[in-house]
């Protein structure tokens, strides 16, 4: 296939470029509006207990977990005439909306309920509106309602927050972050490419391929929205990944083409040789990256599924554009590929001579690899210990769900959240809903007994049940929060004084589960603490399968590439070491708050989806560089006498030929991911820093020190496989060499 693509590029480069331009135009027209069809949700397991409880509350009691919270603050007090007027007007406007199911406020509720909706200093009143539409539509309704009611007037400050508004602000902020990221990553990447390639024309080619990959992935995400929900964060990942991979793949192809030209081949022969070696490496790398990201589809949260869709589409378009468009552009440009060489112009301006080509044995990567291999055991053990040390903080990880604090402190929802946590006697985010799906035949006395038992659980401030409000096992008055018995079901609301996601909150949730239910009926528990428990379980219960699947796929693919059982095992171990430093840094910085948490608000937890996302993406990218290096090392090994000395020389030559490419590719990939650090949504900043660290550590400490050290120690055993598997590989394995001589259009034979 790759030989055919090369021959087609030689015969019809203009036609290929024309088709690529038409595809780019079509994908741009269809894909660019995709942001309007994406959602900021998708962090919850839709099959979990908490999700079932939320659905019952919505269907039977008009109680949604999608809330719009509006704070009304007056220095003269929330009961002053100005605050009361603004508050009642806001309640009226919200109640008139067809998307608002229920509204409570301190000005329209009974005294028992009104007290919970006033701040401790009495200056702020809280309006709680529950919205329909689920997490996708509720955020749109919240945005429209906020624009209608959240305006300061008459000396009264009005702010909007709540879960639905958090998602709305995340969506808007993510679109702004995406634009900022592109404005940073694209020009910086181009500058690095100019430094690597020298010529402006050659540097522009990877950017064109990257644009094709990004537009293609956008169109695929738009197409997927017709069938299922897609997270808006898929755009951020596809943009960063598309730019990074397209540059990686194009850089490898152009570098190999220049190497073949320097070796004396004519252009056609060099292009064919490039495509059957570097082109095959690109496709093999793309398969490994795509399969690593595809593992996220196994998780139930559509946040992770969306990133899998985005990753697979991006990798596919990047690889396709690299192996189809790049050779056509090389043929079409000809000598102009190296035109506008900035380095040559600078040398002329400074009256400096052209540099003489160095033999490979005198180049930095060859000499550094030889240095590492002479001290393989010492360097290998030192770097391994260092990476393990950097990863130790990950053992202290605590999981939590995203809340308003993922947004900057200037965001309205963050300000409302801080106000609730600091100034209100009961934080709505810590409330627990106890839903009894089948309450038929349960007597009021049994419900009261259940509510009284729940109220005795430590750190429970009160329980609102159909029969009244209970504190410390005693009824103290009528219900103080919305409760109901309807359509054969019932629910109770438990107010908690614990901090969400803390050990006390987890212990309290376990005690609530242990309370005997009325008449032994099933009870579904909802609320933030239960959502967190469900989400963590949804991830941890599937994680062994995902890790095993990724491991097996990686092992099999690398065996097909190398014919060895040792090198795939080595790759798995090195990949885990390269990830350890990044994972440890995330806990140390973002969970524990060091380095000012990189400008975010530390909550003592990490969002449970983040480690999974980082593992799948970073593991795939680590395999990207593994394939680049091992493929080239294997070329030299197959051409040698296959002695121990030949093994060492193959490693040195392989790194000498690809070290500069990997370094440049890693630098550009790090720029693309580091641009995510500018995001104002904290978990995208986490992703940006995590992937940047993983790429840099992998391309330096791991690939340039641990890989040669390991291969030096193992010697000829690097290439070992049992004879039956060796025979199997000879039949079905991948090869970097053409199986038979290839004739290009000029008639010259290659291979």
PDB file of C-alpha atoms in Angstrom, residues 36-43 66 132-142 164 167-168 171 225 228-232 302:
ATOM      1  CA  UNK A  36     -22.353  24.498  19.423  1.00  0.00           C
ATOM      2  CA  UNK A  37     -23.320  20.818  19.674  1.00  0.00           C
ATOM      3  CA  UNK A  38     -21.032  19.765  22.525  1.00  0.00           C
ATOM      4  CA  UNK A  39     -21.564  19.604  26.274  1.00  0.00           C
ATOM      5  CA  UNK A  40     -19.436  20.280  29.351  1.00  0.00           C
ATOM      6  CA  UNK A  41     -20.890  17.309  31.242  1.00  0.00           C
ATOM      7  CA  UNK A  42     -20.266  13.601  31.062  1.00  0.00           C
ATOM      8  CA  UNK A  43     -18.391  13.026  34.326  1.00  0.00           C
ATOM      9  CA  UNK A  66     -29.344  20.381  37.770  1.00  0.00           C
ATOM     10  CA  UNK A 132     -35.132  20.087  33.565  1.00  0.00           C
ATOM     11  CA  UNK A 133     -33.275  18.978  30.451  1.00  0.00           C
ATOM     12  CA  UNK A 134     -30.484  16.923  32.024  1.00  0.00           C
ATOM     13  CA  UNK A 135     -26.881  18.085  32.060  1.00  0.00           C
ATOM     14  CA  UNK A 136     -26.804  18.832  28.329  1.00  0.00           C
ATOM     15  CA  UNK A 137     -29.849  21.117  28.020  1.00  0.00           C
ATOM     16  CA  UNK A 138     -29.947  22.436  31.597  1.00  0.00           C
ATOM     17  CA  UNK A 139     -26.728  24.379  31.051  1.00  0.00           C
ATOM     18  CA  UNK A 140     -28.304  26.174  28.085  1.00  0.00           C
ATOM     19  CA  UNK A 141     -31.385  27.035  30.126  1.00  0.00           C
ATOM     20  CA  UNK A 142     -29.210  28.208  33.023  1.00  0.00           C
ATOM     21  CA  UNK A 164     -26.133  23.797  35.671  1.00  0.00           C
ATOM     22  CA  UNK A 167     -21.408  23.490  33.049  1.00  0.00           C
ATOM     23  CA  UNK A 168     -22.518  26.564  31.097  1.00  0.00           C
ATOM     24  CA  UNK A 171     -18.474  25.417  27.977  1.00  0.00           C
ATOM     25  CA  UNK A 225     -23.034  14.196  18.014  1.00  0.00           C
ATOM     26  CA  UNK A 228     -24.563  10.360  21.207  1.00  0.00           C
ATOM     27  CA  UNK A 229     -23.408  13.039  23.639  1.00  0.00           C
ATOM     28  CA  UNK A 230     -19.917  14.417  23.107  1.00  0.00           C
ATOM     29  CA  UNK A 231     -17.859  16.440  25.592  1.00  0.00           C
ATOM     30  CA  UNK A 232     -16.561  19.833  24.548  1.00  0.00           C
ATOM     31  CA  UNK A 302     -19.248  10.078  28.061  1.00  0.00           C
TER      32      UNK A 302
END
